[in-house]
mmCIF file of C-alpha atoms and ligand atoms in Angstrom:
data_model
loop_
_atom_site.group_PDB
_atom_site.id
_atom_site.type_symbol
_atom_site.label_atom_id
_atom_site.label_comp_id
_atom_site.label_asym_id
_atom_site.label_seq_id
_atom_site.Cartn_x
_atom_site.Cartn_y
_atom_site.Cartn_z
ATOM 1 C CA UNK Q 243 -109.869 73.063 -70.897
ATOM 2 C CA UNK Q 244 -106.672 72.795 -68.872
ATOM 3 C CA UNK Q 245 -106.468 71.635 -65.260
ATOM 4 C CA UNK Q 246 -105.739 75.204 -64.190
ATOM 5 C CA UNK Q 247 -108.773 76.530 -66.010
ATOM 6 C CA UNK Q 248 -110.909 73.785 -64.524
ATOM 7 C CA UNK Q 249 -109.748 74.493 -60.970
ATOM 8 C CA UNK Q 250 -110.117 78.248 -61.204
ATOM 9 C CA UNK Q 251 -113.579 77.806 -62.751
ATOM 10 C CA UNK Q 252 -114.600 75.453 -59.951
ATOM 11 C CA UNK Q 253 -113.334 77.938 -57.340
ATOM 12 C CA UNK Q 254 -115.389 80.611 -59.041
ATOM 13 C CA UNK Q 255 -118.454 78.389 -58.597
ATOM 14 C CA UNK Q 256 -118.951 77.648 -62.277
ATOM 15 C CA UNK Q 257 -120.504 74.411 -63.474
ATOM 16 C CA UNK Q 258 -120.296 73.924 -67.214
ATOM 17 C CA UNK Q 259 -120.374 71.077 -69.693
ATOM 18 C CA UNK Q 260 -116.710 71.660 -70.512
ATOM 19 C CA UNK Q 261 -115.869 71.255 -66.833
ATOM 20 C CA UNK Q 262 -117.801 67.995 -66.572
ATOM 21 C CA UNK Q 263 -115.962 66.777 -69.624
ATOM 22 C CA UNK Q 264 -112.609 67.650 -68.063
ATOM 23 C CA UNK Q 265 -113.405 66.084 -64.690
ATOM 24 C CA UNK Q 266 -114.557 62.896 -66.420
ATOM 25 C CA UNK Q 267 -111.205 62.600 -68.143
ATOM 26 C CA UNK Q 268 -108.897 63.924 -65.406
ATOM 27 C CA UNK Q 269 -108.543 61.877 -62.235
ATOM 28 C CA UNK Q 270 -106.516 64.561 -60.478
ATOM 29 C CA UNK Q 271 -109.159 67.213 -60.923
ATOM 30 C CA UNK Q 272 -111.995 64.800 -60.168
ATOM 31 C CA UNK Q 273 -110.301 63.898 -56.874
ATOM 32 C CA UNK Q 274 -110.109 67.489 -55.630
ATOM 33 C CA UNK Q 275 -113.459 68.624 -57.006
ATOM 34 C CA UNK Q 276 -115.278 68.195 -53.652
ATOM 35 C CA UNK Q 277 -112.656 70.443 -52.003
ATOM 36 C CA UNK Q 278 -112.918 72.972 -54.788
ATOM 37 C CA UNK Q 279 -116.732 73.018 -54.544
ATOM 38 C CA UNK Q 280 -116.694 73.354 -50.757
ATOM 39 C CA UNK Q 281 -114.205 76.182 -50.978
ATOM 40 C CA UNK Q 282 -116.241 77.888 -53.680
ATOM 41 C CA UNK Q 283 -119.270 77.849 -51.370
ATOM 42 C CA UNK Q 284 -117.314 79.539 -48.610
ATOM 43 C CA UNK Q 285 -115.932 82.009 -51.119
ATOM 44 C CA UNK Q 286 -119.449 83.106 -51.982
ATOM 45 C CA UNK Q 287 -119.773 84.542 -48.457
ATOM 46 C CA UNK Q 288 -117.757 87.729 -48.486
ATOM 47 C CA UNK Q 289 -118.096 88.173 -44.737
ATOM 48 C CA UNK Q 290 -115.709 85.282 -44.247
ATOM 49 C CA UNK Q 291 -112.875 86.787 -46.243
ATOM 50 C CA UNK Q 292 -109.736 87.619 -44.329
ATOM 51 C CA UNK Q 293 -106.065 88.180 -44.876
ATOM 52 C CA UNK Q 294 -104.411 84.863 -45.685
ATOM 53 C CA UNK Q 295 -100.894 83.952 -44.670
ATOM 54 C CA UNK Q 296 -98.296 83.665 -47.451
ATOM 55 C CA UNK Q 297 -98.076 79.974 -46.663
ATOM 56 C CA UNK Q 298 -101.783 79.464 -47.309
ATOM 57 C CA UNK Q 299 -101.591 81.563 -50.414
ATOM 58 C CA UNK Q 300 -98.809 79.331 -51.711
ATOM 59 C CA UNK Q 301 -100.749 76.217 -50.769
ATOM 60 C CA UNK Q 302 -103.790 77.311 -52.743
ATOM 61 C CA UNK Q 303 -101.712 78.281 -55.722
ATOM 62 C CA UNK Q 304 -100.196 74.798 -55.520
ATOM 63 C CA UNK Q 305 -103.706 73.341 -55.406
ATOM 64 C CA UNK Q 306 -104.610 75.248 -58.529
ATOM 65 C CA UNK Q 307 -101.498 74.464 -60.535
ATOM 66 C CA UNK Q 308 -101.256 70.909 -59.213
ATOM 67 C CA UNK Q 309 -97.521 71.243 -58.586
ATOM 68 C CA UNK Q 310 -97.813 70.041 -55.000
ATOM 69 C CA UNK Q 311 -101.185 68.454 -54.372
ATOM 70 C CA UNK Q 312 -100.266 67.276 -50.887
ATOM 71 C CA UNK Q 313 -98.508 70.297 -49.457
ATOM 72 C CA UNK Q 314 -98.975 71.120 -45.847
ATOM 73 C CA UNK Q 315 -97.782 69.176 -42.859
ATOM 74 C CA UNK Q 316 -95.730 66.379 -44.422
ATOM 75 C CA UNK Q 317 -96.464 64.144 -41.430
ATOM 76 C CA UNK Q 318 -100.190 64.356 -42.114
ATOM 77 C CA UNK Q 319 -101.506 61.827 -44.615
ATOM 78 C CA UNK Q 320 -103.267 63.496 -47.522
ATOM 79 C CA UNK Q 321 -106.572 61.851 -46.649
ATOM 80 C CA UNK Q 322 -106.631 63.637 -43.300
ATOM 81 C CA UNK Q 323 -106.100 67.048 -44.817
ATOM 82 C CA UNK Q 324 -109.835 67.591 -45.245
ATOM 83 C CA UNK Q 325 -109.860 70.956 -43.579
ATOM 84 C CA UNK Q 326 -111.995 71.790 -40.601
ATOM 85 C CA UNK Q 327 -114.153 74.866 -41.121
ATOM 86 C CA UNK Q 328 -111.699 77.403 -39.712
ATOM 87 C CA UNK Q 329 -108.911 76.184 -41.927
ATOM 88 C CA UNK Q 330 -111.286 76.048 -44.873
ATOM 89 C CA UNK Q 331 -112.142 79.699 -44.314
ATOM 90 C CA UNK Q 332 -108.496 80.654 -44.236
ATOM 91 C CA UNK Q 333 -107.859 78.642 -47.380
ATOM 92 C CA UNK Q 334 -110.853 80.305 -48.987
ATOM 93 C CA UNK Q 335 -109.414 83.698 -48.208
ATOM 94 C CA UNK Q 336 -106.190 82.629 -49.818
ATOM 95 C CA UNK Q 337 -108.129 81.407 -52.806
ATOM 96 C CA UNK Q 338 -109.743 84.817 -53.125
ATOM 97 C CA UNK Q 339 -106.317 86.371 -53.331
ATOM 98 C CA UNK Q 340 -105.110 83.694 -55.701
ATOM 99 C CA UNK Q 341 -108.101 83.989 -57.994
ATOM 100 C CA UNK Q 342 -107.841 87.745 -58.007
ATOM 101 C CA UNK Q 343 -104.153 87.470 -58.808
ATOM 102 C CA UNK Q 344 -104.987 84.926 -61.473
ATOM 103 C CA UNK Q 345 -107.770 86.798 -63.223
ATOM 104 C CA UNK Q 346 -106.065 90.114 -62.717
ATOM 105 C CA UNK Q 347 -102.652 89.316 -64.135
ATOM 106 C CA UNK Q 348 -102.867 92.414 -66.287
ATOM 107 C CA UNK Q 349 -104.065 94.406 -63.290
ATOM 108 C CA UNK Q 350 -105.929 97.669 -63.628
ATOM 109 C CA UNK Q 351 -105.863 99.500 -66.929
ATOM 110 C CA UNK Q 352 -102.636 101.452 -67.441
ATOM 111 C CA UNK Q 353 -102.620 105.206 -66.974
ATOM 112 C CA UNK Q 354 -100.809 105.560 -70.268
ATOM 113 C CA UNK Q 355 -99.301 103.521 -73.075
ATOM 114 C CA UNK Q 356 -96.681 104.573 -75.584
ATOM 115 C CA UNK Q 357 -95.103 102.866 -78.592
ATOM 116 C CA UNK Q 358 -91.401 102.052 -78.375
ATOM 117 C CA UNK Q 359 -89.343 101.129 -81.443
ATOM 118 C CA UNK Q 360 -85.987 99.540 -82.105
ATOM 119 C CA UNK Q 361 -83.077 101.614 -83.346
ATOM 120 C CA UNK Q 362 -80.532 100.568 -85.986
ATOM 121 C CA UNK Q 363 -78.994 98.367 -83.290
ATOM 122 C CA UNK Q 364 -82.264 96.441 -82.885
ATOM 123 C CA UNK Q 365 -84.159 96.950 -86.135
ATOM 124 C CA UNK Q 366 -86.531 94.026 -85.517
ATOM 125 C CA UNK Q 367 -87.613 95.211 -82.080
ATOM 126 C CA UNK Q 368 -90.883 97.002 -81.474
ATOM 127 C CA UNK Q 369 -93.670 97.125 -78.969
ATOM 128 C CA UNK Q 370 -95.137 99.305 -76.310
ATOM 129 C CA UNK Q 371 -94.638 100.466 -72.756
ATOM 130 C CA UNK Q 372 -97.552 100.703 -70.357
ATOM 131 C CA UNK Q 373 -97.361 102.794 -67.230
ATOM 132 C CA UNK Q 374 -99.168 103.142 -63.933
ATOM 133 C CA UNK Q 375 -98.915 106.084 -61.557
ATOM 134 C CA UNK Q 376 -98.150 104.511 -58.179
ATOM 135 C CA UNK Q 377 -97.145 105.847 -54.770
ATOM 136 C CA UNK Q 378 -93.545 104.902 -55.460
ATOM 137 C CA UNK Q 379 -93.543 106.851 -58.724
ATOM 138 C CA UNK Q 380 -94.238 105.143 -62.014
ATOM 139 C CA UNK Q 381 -94.448 101.438 -62.700
ATOM 140 C CA UNK Q 382 -93.871 100.352 -66.279
ATOM 141 C CA UNK Q 383 -94.378 97.120 -68.169
ATOM 142 C CA UNK Q 384 -92.622 96.412 -71.435
ATOM 143 C CA UNK Q 385 -94.388 94.479 -74.163
ATOM 144 C CA UNK Q 386 -91.646 94.222 -76.760
ATOM 145 C CA UNK Q 387 -90.819 91.613 -79.373
ATOM 146 C CA UNK Q 388 -87.703 91.139 -81.450
ATOM 147 C CA UNK Q 389 -85.014 92.230 -79.010
ATOM 148 C CA UNK Q 390 -82.190 89.707 -78.684
ATOM 149 C CA UNK Q 391 -80.988 88.748 -75.187
ATOM 150 C CA UNK Q 392 -78.117 90.923 -73.972
ATOM 151 C CA UNK Q 393 -74.747 89.511 -75.062
ATOM 152 C CA UNK Q 394 -72.389 88.152 -72.384
ATOM 153 C CA UNK Q 395 -70.943 90.905 -70.193
ATOM 154 C CA UNK Q 396 -73.742 93.304 -71.070
ATOM 155 C CA UNK Q 397 -77.213 94.203 -69.865
ATOM 156 C CA UNK Q 398 -80.039 96.422 -70.978
ATOM 157 C CA UNK Q 399 -80.901 99.503 -68.947
ATOM 158 C CA UNK Q 400 -84.184 101.434 -68.913
ATOM 159 C CA UNK Q 401 -84.029 105.219 -68.721
ATOM 160 C CA UNK Q 402 -86.573 107.943 -68.011
ATOM 161 C CA UNK Q 403 -85.267 111.235 -69.320
ATOM 162 C CA UNK Q 404 -85.958 114.918 -69.519
ATOM 163 C CA UNK Q 405 -83.394 116.613 -71.731
ATOM 164 C CA UNK Q 406 -80.058 115.507 -70.273
ATOM 165 C CA UNK Q 407 -81.368 114.336 -66.953
ATOM 166 C CA UNK Q 408 -81.537 110.540 -66.963
ATOM 167 C CA UNK Q 409 -83.099 108.331 -64.306
ATOM 168 C CA UNK Q 410 -82.297 104.644 -64.407
ATOM 169 C CA UNK Q 411 -85.430 102.523 -64.020
ATOM 170 C CA UNK Q 412 -83.560 99.236 -63.817
ATOM 171 C CA UNK Q 413 -81.838 96.641 -65.922
ATOM 172 C CA UNK Q 414 -82.720 93.387 -67.665
ATOM 173 C CA UNK Q 415 -81.136 90.646 -69.755
ATOM 174 C CA UNK Q 416 -84.114 89.547 -71.854
ATOM 175 C CA UNK Q 417 -87.134 91.659 -72.615
ATOM 176 C CA UNK Q 418 -89.681 89.009 -71.632
ATOM 177 C CA UNK Q 419 -91.952 90.171 -68.815
ATOM 178 C CA UNK Q 420 -89.926 93.236 -67.968
ATOM 179 C CA UNK Q 421 -91.458 95.472 -65.329
ATOM 180 C CA UNK Q 422 -89.759 98.339 -63.557
ATOM 181 C CA UNK Q 423 -90.499 101.153 -61.151
ATOM 182 C CA UNK Q 424 -88.914 104.571 -61.271
ATOM 183 C CA UNK Q 425 -89.245 107.201 -58.575
ATOM 184 C CA UNK Q 426 -90.649 109.910 -60.809
ATOM 185 C CA UNK Q 427 -93.738 110.849 -62.765
ATOM 186 C CA UNK Q 428 -93.607 110.296 -66.474
ATOM 187 C CA UNK Q 429 -94.910 113.801 -67.173
ATOM 188 C CA UNK Q 430 -91.615 115.045 -65.686
ATOM 189 C CA UNK Q 431 -89.507 112.518 -67.607
ATOM 190 C CA UNK Q 432 -91.384 111.957 -70.859
ATOM 191 C CA UNK Q 433 -88.772 110.023 -72.803
ATOM 192 C CA UNK Q 434 -88.394 106.305 -72.086
ATOM 193 C CA UNK Q 435 -85.546 104.480 -73.752
ATOM 194 C CA UNK Q 436 -83.305 101.456 -73.395
ATOM 195 C CA UNK Q 437 -79.555 101.178 -73.836
ATOM 196 C CA UNK Q 438 -77.215 98.221 -74.077
ATOM 197 C CA UNK Q 439 -74.649 98.626 -71.315
ATOM 198 C CA UNK Q 440 -71.318 96.904 -70.758
ATOM 199 C CA UNK Q 441 -70.902 95.709 -67.168
ATOM 200 C CA UNK Q 442 -68.446 98.424 -66.149
ATOM 201 C CA UNK Q 443 -68.056 101.289 -63.684
ATOM 202 C CA UNK Q 444 -69.742 103.883 -65.876
ATOM 203 C CA UNK Q 445 -73.223 104.523 -64.524
ATOM 204 C CA UNK Q 446 -74.311 106.914 -67.273
ATOM 205 C CA UNK Q 447 -76.206 105.778 -70.378
ATOM 206 C CA UNK Q 448 -74.035 104.235 -73.065
ATOM 207 C CA UNK Q 449 -74.305 105.411 -76.649
ATOM 208 C CA UNK Q 450 -75.875 102.101 -77.643
ATOM 209 C CA UNK Q 451 -79.575 102.926 -77.664
ATOM 210 C CA UNK Q 452 -81.660 99.918 -78.700
ATOM 211 C CA UNK Q 453 -85.242 101.076 -77.983
ATOM 212 C CA UNK Q 454 -86.681 104.562 -77.827
ATOM 213 C CA UNK Q 455 -90.031 106.255 -77.436
ATOM 214 C CA UNK Q 456 -88.527 109.284 -79.181
HETATM 215 ZN ZN1 ZN D 99 -107.464 68.258 -64.707
#
């Protein structure tokens, strides 16, 4: 069990043997366990949830990932940061958001998913594209392996197309964690493909297609 897993579990109100084992071996997590437990109790009362500020959200994320255990007012000694109830409620609300963001990294199920394959220019590349219908249009997430980073002076560009009408959905340099939003519905632009583009003045798709849904 990692520290992150321990902290999220504690915030969710869990109490397992694996957690006891971790806390026994990890001084950092053992130290903040009372705070985590107190926050988890508040979290159990949905009537106390409220919109957190971005600052609180960041603070709780820092608490979870341990990157900045004593964030907050730098003039305040850590020992005095034991939050009064009101602050604890606000932190709890932020934790709700953080935990939701944490457990929901994949978000809701996609509205569609389509395979995308590498062309002769990227024969080792393959994967899939998932899409969500959103108010802004269509949000897509690429899950592709085997595509080399764009060479210097170039970038990859995502296109939604219907016949010869091409909408750019954005650009990227490496295919890791690529998400994009295009202002159109996929049913109107069924083909999704990726080109390698030189950084030049030509805004139309190059002939160098590297990935295509066909
Ligand atoms: Zn730990």
